[in-house]
Short mmCIF file of C-alpha atoms in Angstrom, two decimals:
data_model
loop_
_atom_site.label_atom_id
_atom_site.label_comp_id
_atom_site.label_asym_id
_atom_site.label_seq_id
_atom_site.Cartn_x
_atom_site.Cartn_y
_atom_site.Cartn_z
CA MET A 162 -0.28 12.16 23.15
CA ILE A 163 1.27 13.68 20.03
CA THR A 164 -0.79 15.78 17.59
CA ILE A 165 0.59 16.61 14.15
CA GLN A 166 -1.29 19.14 12.05
CA GLY A 167 -1.41 18.85 8.31
CA LYS A 168 -4.00 19.50 5.62
CA GLY A 169 -6.90 17.09 5.23
CA VAL A 170 -7.23 16.03 1.59
CA SER A 171 -9.56 13.03 1.94
CA LYS A 172 -12.17 12.88 4.67
CA GLY A 173 -12.74 10.15 7.22
CA ILE A 174 -11.20 8.68 10.36
CA ALA A 175 -8.95 5.65 10.56
CA LYS A 176 -7.13 3.92 13.39
CA GLY A 177 -4.03 1.77 13.09
CA PRO A 178 -0.27 1.53 13.49
CA LEU A 179 1.80 4.21 11.77
CA TYR A 180 3.99 2.66 9.08
CA PHE A 181 6.75 4.61 7.33
CA PHE A 182 7.20 3.77 3.68
CA GLN A 183 10.69 2.47 3.02
CA ARG A 184 12.15 2.88 -0.44
CA PRO A 185 14.25 -0.20 -1.18
CA ASP A 186 17.74 0.10 -2.60
CA THR A 187 17.53 -1.87 -5.83
CA THR A 188 20.99 -0.97 -7.08
CA VAL A 189 22.81 -4.08 -8.27
CA THR A 190 26.59 -4.23 -8.01
CA GLN A 191 28.94 -7.04 -8.88
CA LYS A 192 30.42 -8.79 -5.85
CA THR A 193 32.93 -11.61 -5.65
CA VAL A 194 31.60 -14.57 -3.68
CA THR A 195 33.46 -17.56 -2.24
CA ASP A 196 30.47 -19.84 -1.63
CA ILE A 197 29.15 -20.57 -5.13
CA GLU A 198 26.64 -23.14 -3.92
CA ALA A 199 25.13 -20.67 -1.46
CA GLU A 200 24.50 -18.23 -4.34
CA LYS A 201 22.79 -20.97 -6.32
CA VAL A 202 20.56 -21.70 -3.32
CA ARG A 203 19.70 -17.99 -3.03
CA LEU A 204 18.80 -18.00 -6.72
CA ALA A 205 16.58 -21.08 -6.31
CA VAL A 206 14.76 -19.52 -3.35
CA ALA A 207 14.16 -16.30 -5.32
CA GLN A 208 12.89 -18.30 -8.29
CA ALA A 209 10.47 -20.25 -6.07
CA ALA A 210 9.16 -17.03 -4.51
CA SER A 211 8.71 -15.48 -7.97
CA ILE A 212 6.74 -18.46 -9.25
CA GLU A 213 4.52 -18.42 -6.16
CA GLN A 214 3.78 -14.70 -6.66
CA LEU A 215 3.04 -15.21 -10.35
CA ASN A 216 0.69 -18.12 -9.64
CA ILE A 217 -1.27 -15.87 -7.27
CA LEU A 218 -1.47 -13.25 -10.03
CA VAL A 219 -2.69 -15.90 -12.48
CA GLU A 220 -5.56 -16.83 -10.15
CA LYS A 221 -6.42 -13.17 -9.56
CA CYS A 222 -6.46 -12.42 -13.28
CA GLN A 223 -8.65 -15.43 -14.02
CA GLU A 224 -11.20 -13.97 -11.61
CA ASP A 225 -10.88 -10.28 -12.47
CA ALA A 226 -9.19 -9.67 -15.82
CA GLY A 227 -9.75 -12.71 -18.01
CA GLU A 228 -7.76 -15.62 -19.40
CA GLU A 229 -5.52 -13.64 -21.75
CA MET A 230 -3.96 -11.59 -18.95
CA ALA A 231 -3.68 -14.74 -16.83
CA THR A 232 -1.82 -16.42 -19.69
CA LEU A 233 0.70 -13.56 -19.66
CA PHE A 234 1.63 -14.29 -16.04
CA GLU A 235 1.70 -18.03 -16.74
CA THR A 236 4.27 -17.26 -19.44
CA HIS A 237 6.27 -15.20 -16.93
CA ALA A 238 6.25 -18.14 -14.50
CA MET A 239 7.52 -20.48 -17.22
CA PHE A 240 10.33 -18.10 -18.10
CA VAL A 241 11.51 -17.97 -14.47
CA GLU A 242 12.45 -21.64 -14.94
CA ASP A 243 13.49 -21.43 -18.59
CA GLU A 244 16.41 -23.80 -19.06
CA ASP A 245 18.54 -21.46 -21.19
CA PHE A 246 17.88 -18.46 -18.94
CA VAL A 247 18.69 -20.33 -15.72
CA GLU A 248 21.75 -21.96 -17.27
CA TYR A 249 23.08 -18.56 -18.32
CA ILE A 250 22.65 -17.20 -14.78
CA THR A 251 24.22 -20.25 -13.19
CA SER A 252 27.21 -20.21 -15.54
CA LEU A 253 27.88 -16.56 -14.68
CA ILE A 254 27.82 -17.35 -10.96
CA GLU A 255 30.22 -20.26 -11.45
CA GLU A 256 32.60 -18.74 -14.00
CA GLU A 257 32.84 -15.22 -12.55
CA SER A 258 32.29 -16.11 -8.87
CA CYS A 259 29.70 -13.33 -8.79
CA ASN A 260 26.63 -12.74 -6.67
CA ALA A 261 23.24 -13.99 -7.89
CA GLU A 262 21.83 -10.45 -8.25
CA TYR A 263 24.51 -9.45 -10.73
CA ALA A 264 24.12 -12.69 -12.70
CA VAL A 265 20.34 -12.28 -12.94
CA GLU A 266 20.63 -8.65 -14.05
CA GLN A 267 23.18 -9.53 -16.74
CA ALA A 268 21.07 -12.43 -17.99
CA GLY A 269 17.99 -10.22 -18.16
CA GLU A 270 19.80 -7.60 -20.21
CA GLN A 271 21.27 -10.21 -22.54
CA PHE A 272 17.99 -12.06 -23.21
CA SER A 273 15.80 -8.95 -23.52
CA ALA A 274 18.26 -7.45 -26.03
CA MET A 275 18.23 -10.71 -27.97
CA PHE A 276 14.42 -10.72 -28.25
CA ALA A 277 14.24 -7.00 -29.04
CA ALA A 278 16.58 -7.55 -32.01
CA MET A 279 14.36 -10.22 -33.60
CA ASP A 280 12.37 -9.46 -36.75
CA ASP A 281 9.12 -10.95 -35.49
CA SER A 282 6.98 -8.31 -33.69
CA TYR A 283 5.55 -10.88 -31.29
CA MET A 284 9.05 -11.95 -30.21
CA GLN A 285 10.12 -8.31 -29.89
CA ALA A 286 7.24 -7.74 -27.47
CA ARG A 287 8.57 -10.56 -25.26
CA ALA A 288 11.59 -8.39 -24.38
CA ALA A 289 9.38 -6.44 -21.98
CA ASP A 290 8.21 -9.71 -20.39
CA ILE A 291 11.81 -10.76 -19.78
CA LYS A 292 12.54 -7.43 -18.10
CA ASP A 293 9.54 -7.90 -15.81
CA VAL A 294 10.59 -11.43 -14.88
CA THR A 295 14.15 -10.27 -14.23
CA LYS A 296 12.92 -7.46 -11.99
CA ARG A 297 10.73 -9.86 -10.01
CA ILE A 298 13.59 -12.29 -9.36
CA LEU A 299 15.88 -9.39 -8.41
CA ASN A 300 13.30 -8.01 -5.98
CA ASN A 301 13.13 -11.36 -4.26
CA LEU A 302 16.92 -11.58 -4.07
CA LEU A 303 17.15 -8.04 -2.68
CA GLY A 304 14.34 -8.51 -0.17
CA VAL A 305 12.05 -5.93 -1.77
CA VAL A 306 8.57 -6.32 -0.30
CA ASP A 307 5.88 -6.89 -2.90
CA GLY A 308 3.38 -4.05 -2.47
CA GLY A 309 5.80 -1.97 -0.41
CA ILE A 310 4.31 -2.72 3.03
CA ASN A 311 5.85 -5.39 5.24
CA SER A 312 3.07 -5.69 7.78
CA ASP A 313 0.62 -8.42 8.74
CA VAL A 314 -2.07 -5.86 9.62
CA PRO A 315 -3.44 -2.80 7.78
CA VAL A 316 -1.58 0.44 8.52
CA ILE A 317 -1.67 4.21 8.27
CA LEU A 318 0.99 4.78 5.64
CA ALA A 319 3.41 7.66 6.27
CA ALA A 320 5.96 9.07 3.81
CA ASP A 321 7.73 12.24 2.75
CA ASP A 322 5.57 11.99 -0.37
CA LEU A 323 4.82 9.26 -2.87
CA ALA A 324 5.53 9.30 -6.60
CA PRO A 325 2.75 8.14 -8.95
CA SER A 326 4.68 4.95 -9.76
CA GLU A 327 5.02 4.21 -6.03
CA THR A 328 1.31 4.64 -5.30
CA LEU A 329 0.44 2.27 -8.14
CA GLN A 330 2.53 -0.54 -6.68
CA LEU A 331 1.24 -0.31 -3.11
CA ASP A 332 -0.71 -3.19 -1.59
CA LYS A 333 -3.91 -1.19 -1.13
CA SER A 334 -5.55 -3.88 1.01
CA LYS A 335 -3.08 -2.96 3.77
CA ILE A 336 -3.71 0.81 3.79
CA LEU A 337 -6.15 2.47 6.21
CA GLY A 338 -5.07 6.04 5.46
CA PHE A 339 -2.19 8.23 4.27
CA VAL A 340 -0.15 10.97 5.91
CA THR A 341 2.69 12.71 4.08
CA GLN A 342 5.21 15.40 4.96
CA GLY A 343 4.74 17.16 1.63
CA GLY A 344 2.26 16.94 -1.20
CA SER A 345 -0.97 18.79 -1.85
CA GLY A 346 -4.67 18.17 -2.31
CA ASN A 347 -3.93 17.41 -5.96
CA SER A 348 -1.05 15.01 -5.32
CA HIS A 349 -1.41 11.45 -6.54
CA THR A 350 -1.44 10.20 -2.96
CA ALA A 351 -4.49 12.39 -2.26
CA ILE A 352 -6.21 11.28 -5.46
CA LEU A 353 -5.55 7.62 -4.62
CA ALA A 354 -6.98 8.11 -1.11
CA ARG A 355 -10.15 9.65 -2.49
CA THR A 356 -10.47 6.83 -5.02
CA MET A 357 -10.14 4.30 -2.20
CA GLY A 358 -12.45 6.28 0.08
CA ILE A 359 -9.93 6.46 2.92
CA PRO A 360 -8.67 9.47 4.93
CA ALA A 361 -5.49 11.30 3.98
CA ILE A 362 -3.40 14.21 5.25
CA CYS A 363 -0.65 16.04 3.39
CA GLY A 364 1.73 18.81 4.41
CA ALA A 365 2.48 17.40 7.87
CA GLY A 366 6.07 18.64 7.55
CA GLU A 367 9.05 17.59 9.63
CA ALA A 368 6.83 16.98 12.66
CA LEU A 369 6.10 13.63 11.02
CA GLN A 370 9.15 11.66 12.15
CA GLU A 371 10.25 8.13 11.37
CA ASN A 372 10.76 7.31 15.05
CA TYR A 373 6.93 7.27 15.34
CA HIS A 374 6.91 4.11 13.22
CA GLY A 375 4.67 1.44 14.76
CA ARG A 376 2.89 3.76 17.21
CA ALA A 377 -0.90 3.50 17.65
CA SER A 378 -2.42 6.38 15.68
CA TYR A 379 -5.62 8.02 14.52
CA ILE A 380 -5.91 10.04 11.33
CA ASP A 381 -8.70 12.60 10.83
CA GLY A 382 -8.95 13.57 7.18
CA GLU A 383 -11.41 16.37 7.93
CA THR A 384 -9.33 18.31 10.46
CA GLY A 385 -5.98 17.26 8.99
CA GLN A 386 -4.75 15.88 12.31
CA LEU A 387 -2.62 12.83 12.96
CA ILE A 388 -2.94 11.86 16.61
CA ILE A 389 -0.44 9.42 18.07
CA ASP A 390 -1.24 7.62 21.35
CA PRO A 391 -4.39 9.73 22.04
CA ASP A 392 -5.39 10.40 25.65
CA ALA A 393 -8.72 9.16 27.01
CA LEU A 394 -10.67 12.35 26.27
CA THR A 395 -9.40 12.64 22.70
CA LEU A 396 -9.96 8.94 22.13
CA ALA A 397 -13.59 9.23 23.20
CA ALA A 398 -14.15 12.19 20.83
CA LEU A 399 -12.55 10.33 17.93
CA LYS A 400 -14.65 7.24 18.55
CA GLU A 401 -17.82 9.35 18.60
CA LYS A 402 -16.85 11.03 15.34
CA PHE A 403 -16.05 7.67 13.81
CA GLU A 404 -19.51 6.35 14.73
CA LYS A 405 -21.16 9.39 13.14
CA GLN A 406 -19.08 8.78 10.03
CA GLN A 407 -20.31 5.18 9.88
CA GLU A 408 -23.92 6.32 10.32
CA THR A 409 -23.52 8.77 7.43
CA LYS A 410 -22.17 5.94 5.29
CA ARG A 411 -25.19 3.81 6.16
CA LEU A 412 -27.56 6.62 5.15
CA LEU A 413 -25.70 7.14 1.86
CA GLU A 414 -26.12 3.45 1.06
CA THR A 415 -29.81 4.24 0.52
CA MET A 416 -28.75 6.31 -2.53
CA LYS A 417 -27.68 3.20 -4.45
CA GLY A 418 -29.88 2.42 -7.40
CA LYS A 419 -31.45 5.88 -7.49
CA GLU A 420 -31.34 8.33 -10.40
CA ASP A 421 -28.97 11.26 -10.56
CA VAL A 422 -31.75 13.80 -11.05
CA THR A 423 -32.67 17.09 -9.38
CA LEU A 424 -36.05 17.76 -7.77
CA ASP A 425 -37.17 19.56 -10.93
CA GLY A 426 -36.08 16.80 -13.29
CA LYS A 427 -32.61 17.88 -14.47
CA LYS A 428 -30.53 14.75 -15.04
CA LEU A 429 -26.75 14.53 -14.61
CA LEU A 430 -24.37 11.78 -15.62
CA LEU A 431 -22.46 10.78 -12.49
CA TYR A 432 -19.31 8.91 -13.48
CA CYS A 433 -16.07 7.90 -11.75
CA ASN A 434 -12.35 8.61 -12.09
CA ILE A 435 -10.12 5.54 -11.90
CA GLY A 436 -6.41 4.76 -12.26
CA SER A 437 -6.37 1.02 -12.93
CA PRO A 438 -8.66 -1.92 -13.79
CA GLU A 439 -8.70 -2.86 -10.09
CA ASP A 440 -10.56 0.39 -9.33
CA VAL A 441 -13.61 -0.85 -11.25
CA ALA A 442 -14.65 -2.77 -8.13
CA ALA A 443 -14.91 0.54 -6.25
CA VAL A 444 -16.98 2.05 -9.09
CA GLN A 445 -19.43 -0.84 -8.91
CA ALA A 446 -19.53 -0.85 -5.10
CA ASN A 447 -20.44 2.86 -5.12
CA ASP A 448 -22.95 2.56 -7.98
CA GLY A 449 -21.08 4.77 -10.45
CA GLN A 450 -22.98 5.09 -13.74
CA GLY A 451 -19.88 5.01 -15.90
CA ILE A 452 -16.20 5.94 -15.97
CA GLY A 453 -15.49 9.53 -16.94
CA LEU A 454 -11.71 9.33 -16.61
CA PHE A 455 -9.55 6.23 -16.84
CA ARG A 456 -5.97 7.42 -16.39
CA SER A 457 -4.25 5.06 -18.82
CA GLU A 458 -0.77 6.20 -17.79
CA PHE A 459 -0.92 3.70 -14.90
CA LEU A 460 0.11 1.06 -17.46
CA TYR A 461 3.28 2.98 -18.26
CA LEU A 462 4.09 4.04 -14.69
CA SER A 463 3.89 0.50 -13.37
CA ALA A 464 5.95 -1.05 -16.16
CA SER A 465 9.70 -1.34 -16.66
CA ASP A 466 9.35 -0.89 -20.43
CA TYR A 467 6.77 0.32 -22.93
CA PRO A 468 3.61 -1.78 -22.45
CA SER A 469 2.78 -3.77 -25.54
CA GLU A 470 -0.41 -3.47 -27.57
CA ASP A 471 -1.68 -6.76 -26.14
CA GLU A 472 -0.98 -5.72 -22.54
CA GLN A 473 -2.87 -2.47 -23.04
CA PHE A 474 -5.69 -4.20 -24.90
CA GLU A 475 -6.23 -6.58 -21.99
CA ALA A 476 -6.43 -3.72 -19.49
CA TYR A 477 -8.90 -1.70 -21.57
CA ARG A 478 -10.95 -4.76 -22.49
CA SER A 479 -11.27 -5.86 -18.86
CA VAL A 480 -12.57 -2.44 -17.79
CA ALA A 481 -14.98 -2.12 -20.73
CA SER A 482 -16.36 -5.62 -20.16
CA ALA A 483 -16.73 -5.12 -16.42
CA MET A 484 -18.72 -1.91 -16.94
CA ASN A 485 -21.26 -3.88 -19.00
CA GLY A 486 -22.14 -1.31 -21.65
CA LYS A 487 -21.74 1.82 -19.52
CA ARG A 488 -19.53 4.51 -21.03
CA VAL A 489 -15.80 4.25 -20.22
CA VAL A 490 -13.81 7.38 -21.12
CA ILE A 491 -10.14 6.45 -21.46
CA ARG A 492 -7.60 9.26 -21.48
CA THR A 493 -4.63 8.63 -23.72
CA LEU A 494 -1.13 8.65 -22.26
CA ASP A 495 -0.61 11.63 -19.93
CA ILE A 496 2.91 11.51 -18.56
CA GLY A 497 5.44 14.30 -18.14
CA ALA A 498 5.42 17.07 -15.51
CA ASP A 499 4.89 15.25 -12.18
CA LYS A 500 4.55 11.81 -13.80
CA GLN A 501 7.94 10.71 -15.10
CA VAL A 502 8.85 7.31 -16.54
CA ASP A 503 12.54 6.40 -16.76
CA TYR A 504 12.40 4.36 -19.96
CA PHE A 505 10.87 7.28 -21.89
CA ASP A 506 14.28 8.92 -21.52
CA MET A 507 12.80 12.42 -21.32
CA LYS A 508 15.20 15.34 -21.31
CA LYS A 509 15.32 17.36 -18.10
CA GLU A 510 13.13 20.45 -18.38
CA GLU A 511 13.28 23.64 -16.34
CA ASN A 512 9.49 23.76 -16.18
CA PRO A 513 8.08 20.31 -17.06
CA ALA A 514 4.47 21.40 -16.41
CA LEU A 515 4.87 23.60 -19.48
CA GLY A 516 7.03 21.16 -21.40
CA VAL A 517 6.72 17.94 -23.39
CA ARG A 518 3.85 16.09 -21.75
CA ALA A 519 0.59 14.31 -22.55
CA ILE A 520 -0.58 14.75 -26.16
CA ARG A 521 2.72 16.44 -27.04
CA ILE A 522 4.56 13.19 -26.34
CA CYS A 523 2.02 11.20 -28.38
CA LEU A 524 2.28 13.48 -31.39
CA ASN A 525 6.08 13.61 -31.15
CA ARG A 526 6.35 9.82 -30.79
CA PRO A 527 3.68 8.46 -33.17
CA GLU A 528 4.62 4.78 -32.66
CA ILE A 529 3.78 5.01 -28.95
CA PHE A 530 0.49 6.72 -29.83
CA ARG A 531 -0.32 4.18 -32.55
CA THR A 532 0.22 1.26 -30.16
CA GLN A 533 -2.17 2.73 -27.62
CA LEU A 534 -4.81 3.64 -30.20
CA ARG A 535 -4.74 0.13 -31.68
CA ALA A 536 -5.28 -1.34 -28.21
CA LEU A 537 -8.12 1.09 -27.51
CA TYR A 538 -9.95 0.44 -30.77
CA ARG A 539 -9.53 -3.33 -30.42
CA ALA A 540 -11.05 -3.12 -26.93
CA SER A 541 -13.92 -0.91 -28.14
CA VAL A 542 -16.01 -3.92 -29.23
CA TYR A 543 -16.14 -5.19 -25.63
CA GLY A 544 -18.07 -2.20 -24.26
CA LYS A 545 -18.75 1.49 -24.74
CA ILE A 546 -15.29 3.03 -24.89
CA ALA A 547 -14.68 6.71 -25.56
CA ILE A 548 -11.18 8.07 -26.25
CA MET A 549 -10.07 11.37 -24.72
CA PHE A 550 -6.98 13.41 -25.59
CA PRO A 551 -5.33 15.47 -22.81
CA MET A 552 -3.51 18.82 -22.78
CA ILE A 553 -5.05 20.14 -25.99
CA THR A 554 -4.24 23.74 -26.90
CA SER A 555 -4.87 23.94 -30.66
CA VAL A 556 -7.18 22.86 -33.47
CA TRP A 557 -4.28 21.31 -35.39
CA GLU A 558 -3.55 18.95 -32.48
CA VAL A 559 -7.09 17.57 -32.57
CA LYS A 560 -6.90 17.14 -36.32
CA GLU A 561 -3.63 15.21 -35.93
CA CYS A 562 -5.20 13.01 -33.25
CA LYS A 563 -8.18 12.25 -35.47
CA ARG A 564 -5.85 11.52 -38.39
CA ALA A 565 -3.96 9.02 -36.20
CA CYS A 566 -7.26 7.41 -35.19
CA GLN A 567 -8.37 7.07 -38.80
CA SER A 568 -5.04 5.52 -39.75
CA VAL A 569 -5.40 2.92 -36.99
CA MET A 570 -8.99 2.15 -38.03
CA ASN A 571 -7.81 1.63 -41.61
CA GLU A 572 -5.12 -0.77 -40.38
CA LEU A 573 -7.56 -2.80 -38.29
CA GLU A 574 -10.02 -2.89 -41.18
CA ALA A 575 -7.33 -4.25 -43.51
CA GLU A 576 -6.32 -6.86 -40.92
CA GLY A 577 -9.89 -7.98 -40.35
CA ILE A 578 -9.78 -7.00 -36.67
CA PRO A 579 -13.15 -5.82 -35.30
CA TYR A 580 -13.54 -2.39 -33.72
CA ASP A 581 -16.33 0.10 -33.01
CA LYS A 582 -16.44 2.62 -35.85
CA ASP A 583 -18.60 4.93 -33.71
CA THR A 584 -16.14 5.24 -30.83
CA GLU A 585 -16.55 8.72 -29.35
CA LEU A 586 -13.58 11.08 -29.43
CA GLY A 587 -13.23 13.90 -26.91
CA ILE A 588 -10.68 16.28 -25.45
CA MET A 589 -9.74 17.55 -22.05
CA ILE A 590 -10.21 21.26 -21.55
CA GLU A 591 -7.38 22.08 -19.16
CA THR A 592 -5.50 24.99 -20.71
CA PRO A 593 -6.56 28.63 -21.18
CA ALA A 594 -5.78 28.23 -24.89
CA SER A 595 -8.41 25.50 -25.23
CA ILE A 596 -10.97 27.80 -23.61
CA PHE A 597 -10.35 30.60 -26.09
CA VAL A 598 -10.68 28.30 -29.12
CA ALA A 599 -13.40 26.12 -27.58
CA GLU A 600 -15.97 26.91 -30.28
CA GLU A 601 -13.61 25.69 -33.01
CA LEU A 602 -12.57 22.62 -31.00
CA ALA A 603 -16.18 21.65 -30.25
CA LYS A 604 -16.87 21.24 -33.98
CA LEU A 605 -14.24 18.49 -34.18
CA VAL A 606 -15.10 16.22 -31.24
CA ASP A 607 -17.97 14.42 -29.53
CA PHE A 608 -17.44 15.76 -26.01
CA PHE A 609 -15.43 18.02 -23.70
CA SER A 610 -14.19 17.05 -20.25
CA ILE A 611 -12.79 19.78 -18.05
CA GLY A 612 -9.68 18.89 -16.07
CA THR A 613 -10.08 21.43 -13.29
CA ASN A 614 -6.81 20.55 -11.56
CA ASP A 615 -4.62 21.63 -14.47
CA LEU A 616 -7.01 24.35 -15.64
CA THR A 617 -6.73 25.92 -12.18
CA GLN A 618 -2.94 25.58 -12.29
CA TYR A 619 -2.55 27.21 -15.69
CA THR A 620 -5.22 29.87 -15.23
CA LEU A 621 -3.90 31.06 -11.85
CA ALA A 622 -0.19 30.36 -12.52
CA CYS A 623 -0.11 28.18 -9.38
CA ASP A 624 1.74 24.86 -9.21
CA ARG A 625 -0.92 22.26 -8.38
CA GLN A 626 1.66 20.15 -6.51
CA ALA A 627 2.88 22.95 -4.22
CA ASN A 628 1.63 22.77 -0.66
CA ASN A 629 2.66 26.30 0.33
CA LEU A 630 0.49 28.32 -2.05
CA GLY A 631 -2.57 28.08 0.19
CA LYS A 632 -5.28 30.58 -0.76
CA PHE A 633 -3.50 31.47 -4.02
CA TYR A 634 -4.50 28.08 -5.49
CA ASP A 635 -8.23 28.79 -5.51
CA PRO A 636 -10.44 26.42 -7.53
CA HIS A 637 -13.39 28.75 -6.81
CA HIS A 638 -11.67 31.72 -8.47
CA PRO A 639 -14.11 33.64 -10.72
CA ALA A 640 -11.64 33.50 -13.61
CA LEU A 641 -11.63 29.70 -13.50
CA LEU A 642 -15.41 29.46 -13.21
CA ARG A 643 -15.89 31.87 -16.11
CA ALA A 644 -13.53 29.71 -18.18
CA ILE A 645 -15.64 26.63 -17.41
CA LYS A 646 -18.80 28.53 -18.40
CA MET A 647 -17.19 29.56 -21.72
CA ALA A 648 -16.35 25.91 -22.46
CA ALA A 649 -19.88 24.79 -21.53
CA ASP A 650 -21.43 27.39 -23.81
CA ALA A 651 -19.18 26.36 -26.71
CA ALA A 652 -19.97 22.67 -26.21
CA HIS A 653 -23.72 23.19 -26.13
CA LYS A 654 -23.62 25.52 -29.13
CA ALA A 655 -21.99 22.66 -31.09
CA GLY A 656 -24.44 20.09 -29.70
CA ILE A 657 -21.90 18.03 -27.74
CA TRP A 658 -21.89 17.07 -24.05
CA ILE A 659 -19.49 18.48 -21.48
CA GLY A 660 -18.31 17.04 -18.19
CA ILE A 661 -15.94 17.80 -15.35
CA CYS A 662 -13.37 15.19 -14.39
CA GLY A 663 -11.14 17.22 -12.05
CA GLU A 664 -11.36 17.16 -8.27
CA LEU A 665 -13.73 20.15 -8.34
CA GLY A 666 -16.45 17.86 -9.68
CA ALA A 667 -16.89 16.34 -6.21
CA ASP A 668 -17.15 19.73 -4.50
CA ILE A 669 -20.80 19.78 -3.45
CA SER A 670 -20.67 23.54 -2.84
CA MET A 671 -20.08 23.95 -6.60
CA LEU A 672 -23.07 21.84 -7.67
CA PRO A 673 -25.53 24.78 -8.00
CA THR A 674 -23.03 26.62 -10.21
CA PHE A 675 -22.49 23.56 -12.42
CA LEU A 676 -26.25 23.09 -12.74
CA ALA A 677 -26.65 26.75 -13.73
CA MET A 678 -23.92 26.33 -16.36
CA GLY A 679 -25.65 23.27 -17.81
CA ILE A 680 -22.80 20.84 -17.11
CA ASP A 681 -23.94 17.41 -18.35
CA GLU A 682 -21.60 15.09 -16.43
CA LEU A 683 -19.56 14.97 -13.25
CA SER A 684 -16.78 12.41 -12.90
CA VAL A 685 -15.62 11.95 -9.32
CA SER A 686 -13.73 9.47 -7.16
CA PRO A 687 -15.86 6.35 -6.50
CA ALA A 688 -16.22 7.23 -2.82
CA ALA A 689 -17.76 10.61 -3.76
CA VAL A 690 -20.57 9.19 -5.92
CA LEU A 691 -23.20 8.70 -3.22
CA PRO A 692 -22.62 12.06 -1.43
CA VAL A 693 -22.82 13.91 -4.77
CA ARG A 694 -25.93 11.92 -5.75
CA ALA A 695 -27.60 12.87 -2.48
CA ALA A 696 -26.82 16.55 -3.16
CA ILE A 697 -28.12 16.32 -6.75
CA ARG A 698 -31.39 14.81 -5.57
CA GLN A 699 -31.90 17.68 -3.11
CA SER A 700 -31.19 20.42 -5.70
CA ILE A 701 -33.53 22.49 -7.86
CA ALA A 702 -31.76 23.31 -11.13
CA LYS A 703 -34.10 26.15 -12.14
CA ILE A 704 -33.20 28.31 -9.16
CA CYS A 705 -29.42 27.81 -9.45
CA THR A 706 -27.46 30.93 -10.37
CA LEU A 707 -24.02 31.97 -11.59
CA GLU A 708 -23.31 34.32 -8.69
CA MET A 709 -19.99 32.57 -7.97
CA LEU A 710 -18.67 33.90 -11.27
CA GLU A 711 -18.78 37.42 -9.84
CA CYS A 712 -15.68 38.93 -8.20
#
């Protein structure tokens, strides 16, 4: 038996084979080939695999996301077999005696550049589609596994750590739990695990070795232990704990359909944090009453080029429609710092957490912002969408955001495109600066949402991604809690609602403090909804105090 100790960041127990995430080498180099016909056969096989994958996506979109998104993938499938595109690839293979990978890459660059140079905006947008199709064919030529996990059975996924873009592309149906050498409780792997409701461990260090790949393992997200080939005594204890876990889940199921209200009648809005339209299923399965944070950057992280207005519109529309009139708070683009996207061509920064990120990118690159806002407002007629701006520090930033929104509304009005004129606008309170000017900010918006992960980081000068800060990164620190109270007071003075969308929102030990502050909404991972609801229904708001704010 081998026991590896890390830090539990998502509770639960899972059993399965340990699978080490392999990053594929997608570098394409030109090679001289002697068997031209063999390269053509390889190309044909990759094309067939691409079309099969796209047809599966078409069916999935027809069920989950609607006909317009399905049509996009149908177009991709048609382009895989486009006569001019295929002829260009084939001629390169024949004339230059080059490998199929190089020919496909060159063709993709040539055709995407050609479309991008066209005057018609619709045709320009097709450049991104060509890049996606090219990448799919290349992945099939290079043997890159779709979803990143080449296994017939679900696994416990192990890695050094996973970048946000990597977590987005994982085949989540094959993941029982996560264990990583690095990372922290605020890493994107941990957040994904909590969204999925599966156990996760970070900070396992070098004890987590690749030669354990394939071994029978248990992961305990409460104790932070990964146990490989457990002995009989340990196995019995794990099985007993697993059964208790299942019994707790069965009891929590009784919370579905019940109000989020304390024993003395104080109501809370209990919403969910999500990262993609696919996560809506988890919100519905856990009876979330709305979406308090939709991280829209998933669209950018999972794309090879800037997502078009139509692509974004489809994503936002599908979520709004699926939530059937319940509020969906969509955060505008929040990349930078730990979430980098190659095609944004960001300059290297010494301290990216304090650099050009989130709303700073949007205000510096107004065309990117305009595209997203147009998609959001177009989608607003399909549900109850609210728009939230991240990383706000100043009044002038909010005024610029509102000016951009008004400009987009004027455009849509002139074009005869419907939108909801009453779409709520809010900001994330996640910097000390926003706390100190909260009263002024509250006069400009419809709601506040506190991002406790970043607010903790900036208040305590502790990197939220660092795993070695331990007790120094303290989300219960009185300074942080006092900051939250200041924001709550400012919001209520202005007559707007305030929520918490950071990981602290699911911390049941903090519920009495939040009730005493008058917090109106908690947005948590879908798996945390029922446990938090149970705690709310056992609380008495009138006797809650602010004693945690004391040093």
